[in-house]
Coordinates of C-alpha atoms and ligand atoms in Angstrom, one line a residue:
X362 CA 35.4 -94.9 -112.8
X363 CA 35.7 -98.9 -112.8
X364 CA 38.6 -100.7 -114.4
X365 CA 36.1 -103.0 -116.2
X366 CA 35.4 -101.8 -119.7
X367 CA 31.6 -101.3 -120.1
X368 CA 32.2 -101.4 -124.0
X369 CA 34.7 -103.0 -126.3
X370 CA 34.9 -102.5 -129.9
X371 CA 37.0 -105.0 -131.9
X372 CA 38.3 -104.6 -135.2
X373 CA 35.1 -102.5 -136.0
X374 CA 34.6 -102.1 -140.0
X375 CA 32.0 -100.3 -141.8
X376 CA 32.3 -100.0 -145.7
X377 CA 29.5 -98.6 -147.7
X378 CA 29.1 -99.8 -151.3
X379 CA 29.6 -97.3 -154.0
X380 CA 29.4 -99.8 -156.9
X381 CA 29.8 -103.5 -157.4
X382 CA 33.4 -103.7 -156.6
X383 CA 34.0 -100.2 -154.8
X384 CA 33.6 -99.5 -151.1
X385 CA 33.6 -96.4 -149.0
X386 CA 35.5 -97.5 -145.8
X387 CA 34.3 -95.2 -143.3
X388 CA 35.7 -97.1 -140.5
X389 CA 38.4 -99.4 -141.3
X390 CA 39.3 -102.0 -138.6
X391 CA 39.1 -100.0 -135.0
X392 CA 39.4 -101.5 -131.6
X393 CA 38.8 -99.5 -128.4
X394 CA 37.3 -100.1 -125.1
X395 CA 35.4 -97.5 -122.6
X396 CA 35.4 -98.4 -118.8
X397 CA 32.3 -97.4 -116.8
X398 CA 31.9 -93.9 -115.8
X399 CA 34.6 -92.9 -118.2
X400 CA 34.5 -90.1 -120.8
X401 CA 36.1 -91.1 -124.4
X402 CA 36.7 -88.2 -126.8
X403 CA 36.3 -89.0 -130.0
X404 CA 38.0 -86.4 -132.3
X405 CA 38.7 -85.9 -136.1
X406 CA 37.8 -83.9 -139.3
X407 CA 34.7 -84.3 -140.9
X408 CA 34.3 -87.2 -142.9
X409 CA 36.7 -89.4 -140.9
X410 CA 34.2 -91.8 -139.6
X411 CA 33.8 -90.8 -136.3
X412 CA 29.9 -90.2 -136.4
X413 CA 29.7 -93.8 -138.2
X414 CA 31.4 -95.3 -135.1
X415 CA 28.7 -93.6 -133.1
X416 CA 26.1 -94.7 -135.1
X417 CA 27.2 -98.4 -135.3
X418 CA 27.4 -98.5 -131.3
X419 CA 23.7 -97.0 -131.0
X420 CA 23.1 -99.8 -133.6
X421 CA 21.7 -97.1 -136.1
X422 CA 23.9 -99.0 -138.7
X423 CA 24.7 -102.5 -139.3
X424 CA 28.5 -103.2 -139.1
X425 CA 30.6 -105.0 -142.0
X426 CA 32.8 -106.8 -139.6
X427 CA 34.1 -106.9 -136.1
X428 CA 32.2 -106.5 -133.0
X429 CA 30.8 -104.5 -130.3
X430 CA 30.7 -105.9 -127.1
X431 CA 28.7 -104.4 -124.0
X432 CA 28.7 -105.9 -120.8
X433 CA 30.0 -109.1 -122.4
X434 CA 27.2 -109.1 -124.9
X435 CA 27.9 -108.8 -128.7
X436 CA 25.5 -105.8 -129.6
X437 CA 24.8 -107.0 -133.2
X438 CA 24.2 -110.6 -132.0
X439 CA 21.5 -109.9 -129.8
X440 CA 19.4 -113.2 -129.3
X441 CA 15.8 -112.0 -128.8
X442 CA 13.9 -108.7 -129.8
X443 CA 13.7 -108.0 -125.9
X444 CA 17.1 -108.2 -125.4
X445 CA 17.5 -105.7 -128.5
X446 CA 15.0 -103.3 -126.8
X447 CA 17.0 -103.4 -123.4
X448 CA 20.4 -102.6 -124.8
X449 CA 18.6 -99.8 -127.1
X450 CA 17.4 -98.3 -123.8
X451 CA 21.0 -98.6 -122.2
X452 CA 22.7 -96.7 -125.2
X453 CA 21.4 -93.5 -126.1
X454 CA 22.5 -90.7 -128.4
X455 CA 22.7 -86.9 -128.4
X456 CA 22.7 -85.3 -131.7
X457 CA 24.5 -82.4 -133.3
X458 CA 22.0 -80.3 -134.3
X459 CA 19.1 -80.3 -131.9
X460 CA 16.9 -78.6 -134.0
X461 CA 16.5 -80.9 -136.8
X462 CA 16.4 -83.8 -134.3
X463 CA 13.6 -82.6 -132.3
X464 CA 10.0 -82.9 -133.9
X465 CA 8.9 -79.4 -134.8
X466 CA 5.3 -80.1 -134.1
X467 CA 5.9 -81.7 -130.7
X468 CA 5.9 -79.9 -127.6
X469 CA 8.8 -80.3 -125.3
X470 CA 6.6 -82.5 -122.7
X471 CA 5.7 -84.8 -126.0
X472 CA 9.4 -84.9 -127.1
X473 CA 10.5 -86.4 -123.7
X474 CA 7.6 -88.3 -122.9
X475 CA 8.0 -90.2 -126.0
X476 CA 10.7 -92.2 -124.7
X477 CA 8.9 -92.5 -121.3
X478 CA 5.8 -93.8 -123.0
X479 CA 8.0 -96.5 -125.0
X480 CA 10.1 -97.7 -121.9
X481 CA 7.7 -97.2 -119.0
X482 CA 4.1 -97.5 -120.8
X483 CA 2.2 -98.0 -117.4
X484 CA 3.1 -94.6 -116.2
X485 CA -0.3 -92.2 -115.5
X486 CA -0.4 -88.8 -116.9
X487 CA 0.5 -87.2 -113.7
X488 CA 3.5 -89.5 -113.2
X489 CA 4.5 -88.6 -116.9
X490 CA 4.5 -84.7 -116.2
X491 CA 6.2 -85.2 -113.0
X492 CA 9.0 -87.3 -114.6
X493 CA 9.2 -84.7 -117.4
X494 CA 9.6 -82.1 -114.8
X495 CA 12.3 -83.8 -113.1
X496 CA 14.3 -84.3 -116.3
X497 CA 13.9 -80.6 -117.3
X498 CA 15.2 -79.6 -114.0
X499 CA 18.2 -82.1 -114.4
X500 CA 19.2 -80.0 -117.5
X501 CA 18.5 -76.4 -116.2
X502 CA 15.1 -76.0 -117.6
X503 CA 11.9 -75.9 -115.8
X504 CA 8.1 -76.8 -116.0
X505 CA 7.4 -73.4 -117.8
X506 CA 9.2 -75.0 -121.0
X507 CA 7.0 -78.2 -121.0
X508 CA 4.4 -76.9 -123.3
X509 CA 6.5 -74.8 -125.6
X510 CA 7.6 -76.2 -129.2
X511 CA 10.9 -76.3 -130.5
X512 CA 11.3 -73.0 -132.4
X513 CA 10.7 -71.3 -129.1
X514 CA 14.1 -72.1 -127.7
X515 CA 17.5 -71.1 -128.3
X516 CA 20.0 -73.6 -129.6
X517 CA 21.4 -73.9 -126.3
X518 CA 18.0 -74.8 -124.6
X519 CA 17.1 -77.2 -127.7
X520 CA 20.1 -79.1 -126.9
X521 CA 19.0 -79.1 -123.1
X522 CA 15.8 -80.5 -124.3
X523 CA 17.8 -83.3 -126.6
X524 CA 19.8 -84.3 -123.6
X525 CA 16.4 -84.6 -121.2
X526 CA 15.1 -86.9 -124.2
X527 CA 18.1 -89.2 -123.8
X528 CA 17.9 -89.4 -120.1
X529 CA 14.1 -90.2 -120.2
X530 CA 14.7 -94.0 -120.6
X531 CA 17.5 -94.0 -117.9
X532 CA 20.6 -94.9 -120.1
X533 CA 24.0 -96.0 -119.0
X534 CA 26.0 -95.0 -121.8
X535 CA 25.6 -92.1 -124.2
X536 CA 27.1 -91.2 -127.5
X537 CA 27.2 -87.5 -127.7
X538 CA 27.8 -86.9 -131.6
X539 CA 29.1 -83.4 -131.7
X540 CA 26.8 -82.1 -129.3
X541 CA 28.1 -78.6 -129.1
X542 CA 29.2 -77.9 -132.8
X543 CA 26.3 -76.1 -133.8
X544 CA 26.1 -73.8 -130.6
X545 CA 28.0 -70.5 -129.7
X546 CA 31.1 -70.7 -127.8
X547 CA 29.4 -68.9 -124.8
X548 CA 26.9 -71.8 -124.7
X549 CA 29.2 -74.7 -125.5
X550 CA 30.9 -74.6 -122.1
X551 CA 27.4 -74.4 -120.6
X552 CA 26.3 -77.7 -122.1
X553 CA 30.0 -79.3 -121.4
X554 CA 29.3 -78.5 -117.9
X555 CA 25.8 -80.0 -117.7
X556 CA 27.0 -83.2 -119.4
X557 CA 29.8 -83.3 -116.6
X558 CA 27.4 -83.0 -113.7
X559 CA 25.1 -85.4 -115.1
X560 CA 27.6 -87.8 -115.5
X561 CA 28.3 -87.6 -111.8
X562 CA 24.9 -87.7 -110.7
X563 CA 23.7 -90.5 -112.9
X564 CA 26.8 -92.7 -113.3
X565 CA 27.0 -92.4 -117.1
X566 CA 29.5 -93.1 -119.5
X567 CA 30.4 -91.1 -122.5
X568 CA 31.7 -91.1 -126.1
X569 CA 32.1 -87.5 -126.8
X570 CA 32.6 -87.1 -130.7
X571 CA 34.0 -83.7 -131.9
X572 CA 35.8 -82.0 -134.8
X573 CA 38.2 -80.2 -133.1
X574 CA 40.4 -80.5 -129.4
X575 CA 39.3 -77.1 -128.2
X576 CA 36.2 -78.2 -125.7
X577 CA 37.0 -82.1 -125.6
X578 CA 39.7 -81.8 -122.9
X579 CA 37.5 -80.5 -120.3
X580 CA 35.1 -83.3 -120.5
X581 CA 37.2 -86.4 -121.5
X582 CA 39.2 -89.1 -119.6
X583 CA 40.8 -90.0 -122.7
X584 CA 40.9 -88.8 -126.1
X585 CA 41.3 -90.8 -129.4
X586 CA 42.0 -89.2 -132.4
X587 CA 40.7 -90.5 -136.1
X588 CA 41.9 -90.0 -139.5
X589 CA 40.3 -91.7 -142.5
X590 CA 38.7 -94.4 -140.8
X591 CA 41.6 -95.5 -138.6
X592 CA 42.7 -94.5 -134.9
X593 CA 45.8 -92.6 -135.2
X594 CA 46.5 -91.7 -131.4
X595 CA 45.0 -92.4 -127.9
X596 CA 46.1 -91.1 -124.6
X597 CA 44.9 -89.7 -121.4
X598 CA 43.7 -86.2 -122.1
X599 CA 46.5 -84.6 -120.1
X600 CA 49.1 -86.6 -121.7
X601 CA 47.5 -86.1 -125.5
X602 CA 47.7 -82.3 -124.9
X603 CA 51.0 -82.2 -123.3
X604 CA 52.9 -85.0 -125.5
X605 CA 51.1 -85.3 -129.1
X606 CA 53.0 -88.1 -130.8
X607 CA 51.3 -88.0 -134.0
X608 CA 51.5 -85.1 -136.6
X609 CA 47.8 -84.8 -137.2
X610 CA 47.1 -84.8 -133.3
X611 CA 49.8 -81.8 -133.3
X612 CA 47.9 -80.0 -136.3
X613 CA 44.7 -80.3 -134.5
X614 CA 46.1 -79.0 -131.1
X615 CA 47.7 -76.1 -133.0
X616 CA 44.7 -75.0 -134.2
X617 CA 43.1 -74.5 -130.9
X618 CA 42.9 -70.6 -130.2
X619 CA 44.5 -69.4 -127.1
X620 CA 42.8 -67.1 -124.5
X621 CA 45.7 -65.2 -123.6
X622 CA 46.0 -62.7 -126.4
X623 CA 50.0 -62.6 -126.1
X624 CA 50.4 -66.0 -126.3
X625 CA 47.4 -66.2 -129.2
X626 CA 49.6 -63.9 -131.1
X627 CA 52.7 -66.1 -131.0
X628 CA 50.6 -69.4 -131.4
X629 CA 52.1 -71.1 -134.7
X630 CA 49.1 -73.2 -136.2
X631 CA 50.3 -76.0 -138.5
X632 CA 48.3 -75.6 -141.7
X633 CA 47.9 -79.1 -143.4
X634 CA 48.3 -78.8 -147.2
X635 CA 45.6 -80.4 -149.6
X636 CA 42.2 -81.8 -148.6
X637 CA 41.4 -85.2 -146.8
X638 CA 41.6 -87.8 -149.4
X639 CA 38.7 -90.0 -150.7
X640 CA 37.8 -92.9 -148.3
X641 CA 37.3 -94.6 -151.7
X642 CA 40.9 -94.2 -153.0
X643 CA 42.9 -94.5 -149.9
X644 CA 46.7 -93.7 -150.2
X645 CA 49.1 -96.4 -149.6
X646 CA 51.1 -96.7 -146.3
X647 CA 50.0 -94.2 -144.1
X648 CA 46.7 -92.6 -144.7
X649 CA 48.0 -89.2 -143.4
X650 CA 51.0 -89.1 -145.7
X651 CA 49.6 -86.7 -148.3
X652 CA 49.3 -83.9 -145.8
X653 CA 51.7 -84.8 -143.3
X654 CA 54.3 -82.0 -142.7
X655 CA 56.8 -84.9 -141.5
X656 CA 56.2 -87.3 -144.2
X657 CA 59.3 -89.9 -144.9
X658 CA 60.1 -92.3 -147.8
X659 CA 58.6 -95.1 -145.6
X660 CA 55.3 -93.5 -145.1
X661 CA 54.3 -94.6 -148.6
X662 CA 55.2 -97.9 -148.8
X663 CA 54.4 -99.3 -145.2
X664 CA 51.4 -98.6 -143.1
X665 CA 52.5 -97.8 -139.6
X666 CA 51.6 -100.0 -136.6
X667 CA 49.0 -98.6 -134.1
X668 CA 51.3 -99.8 -130.8
X669 CA 51.6 -98.4 -127.2
X670 CA 54.9 -96.0 -127.1
X671 CA 54.4 -95.0 -123.6
X672 CA 52.3 -96.7 -121.0
X673 CA 48.6 -95.8 -122.2
X674 CA 49.7 -93.8 -124.8
X675 CA 49.2 -95.3 -128.3
X676 CA 50.1 -93.9 -131.8
X677 CA 50.5 -95.0 -135.3
X678 CA 53.4 -93.1 -136.9
X679 CA 56.8 -94.2 -138.3
X680 CA 58.2 -91.5 -136.5
X681 CA 57.8 -93.6 -133.3
X682 CA 59.5 -96.4 -134.7
X683 CA 62.9 -94.7 -136.2
X684 CA 65.8 -97.0 -136.5
X685 CA 63.4 -100.0 -136.5
X686 CA 62.1 -99.8 -140.0
X687 CA 64.0 -100.5 -143.1
X688 CA 62.6 -100.4 -146.7
Ligands
SF4_1053 FE1 53.8 -88.7 -141.1 FE2 54.8 -90.8 -142.0 FE3 53.9 -90.6 -139.4 FE4 52.4 -90.8 -141.4 S1 54.0 -92.3 -140.6 S2 52.1 -89.5 -139.5 S3 53.1 -89.8 -143.0 S4 55.6 -89.5 -140.5

């Protein structure tokens, strides 16, 4: 991993119009960077805006405000179609549901070679077959799988095909949008291990999106926690699991089942009250206050600042500012 950021996201916003004067604020002013070779985990409940972040980075969505800078180039202000094409190739996405993201009428050979055809149109039939075979081997499949259809595979195998398809264009950066959420727990570790191996072999950088903290630790160098369109905490993986600073992160961590049955019986899960508020009608002050077990008076009045509490460990919570705020 290098110290230079491969990608920098500055004050990113994505508002979806609901009516003339109402917006759904899916992503509401977030900033972060990812170093080359790093894996950044992005975690939050469904509807928190994390998949929207992935879709903004892969340019599937236009942004409302802010910028996404990749190797010094603003992705949403690329000067030519050629440049757009070049960056689309560098940044690929692996989707949550491998079944719905694979065309059921196409064989694995056709699915994977689709990207090859677009990005390397001069490949002969034989070269294409060789390349598809190589990609299948990279993800633990083989040439016997080449001429089969998606429905002939298990969920884990389909996700392997999805990964091979993403690799076909030789990307540098992959947004993995909940790639293991639809898989059995026994298969999840296999897919995570494949992604870790590929990262080493292919020098890849990942944004790994997940809805809970159970598997993210194994793949992520740093983890970023999102709630209702905002980042509430970021830290190195180990640090986040050992010393969470935000009550929302504490609740997510308490939900992870423990493998030791004795510890699992003693585990005290923090059950959050109520539902996630609507991103159309956000709470005042801290957005987490309607569900926070540690809420204080100040939380409804002042939005907590997202700031560095310890070296490399950032959080947005008034508990970290005690004694500094008076309202
Ligand atoms: Fe809870 Fe207040 Fe911290 Fe928000 S700012 S997480 S409501 S204690």
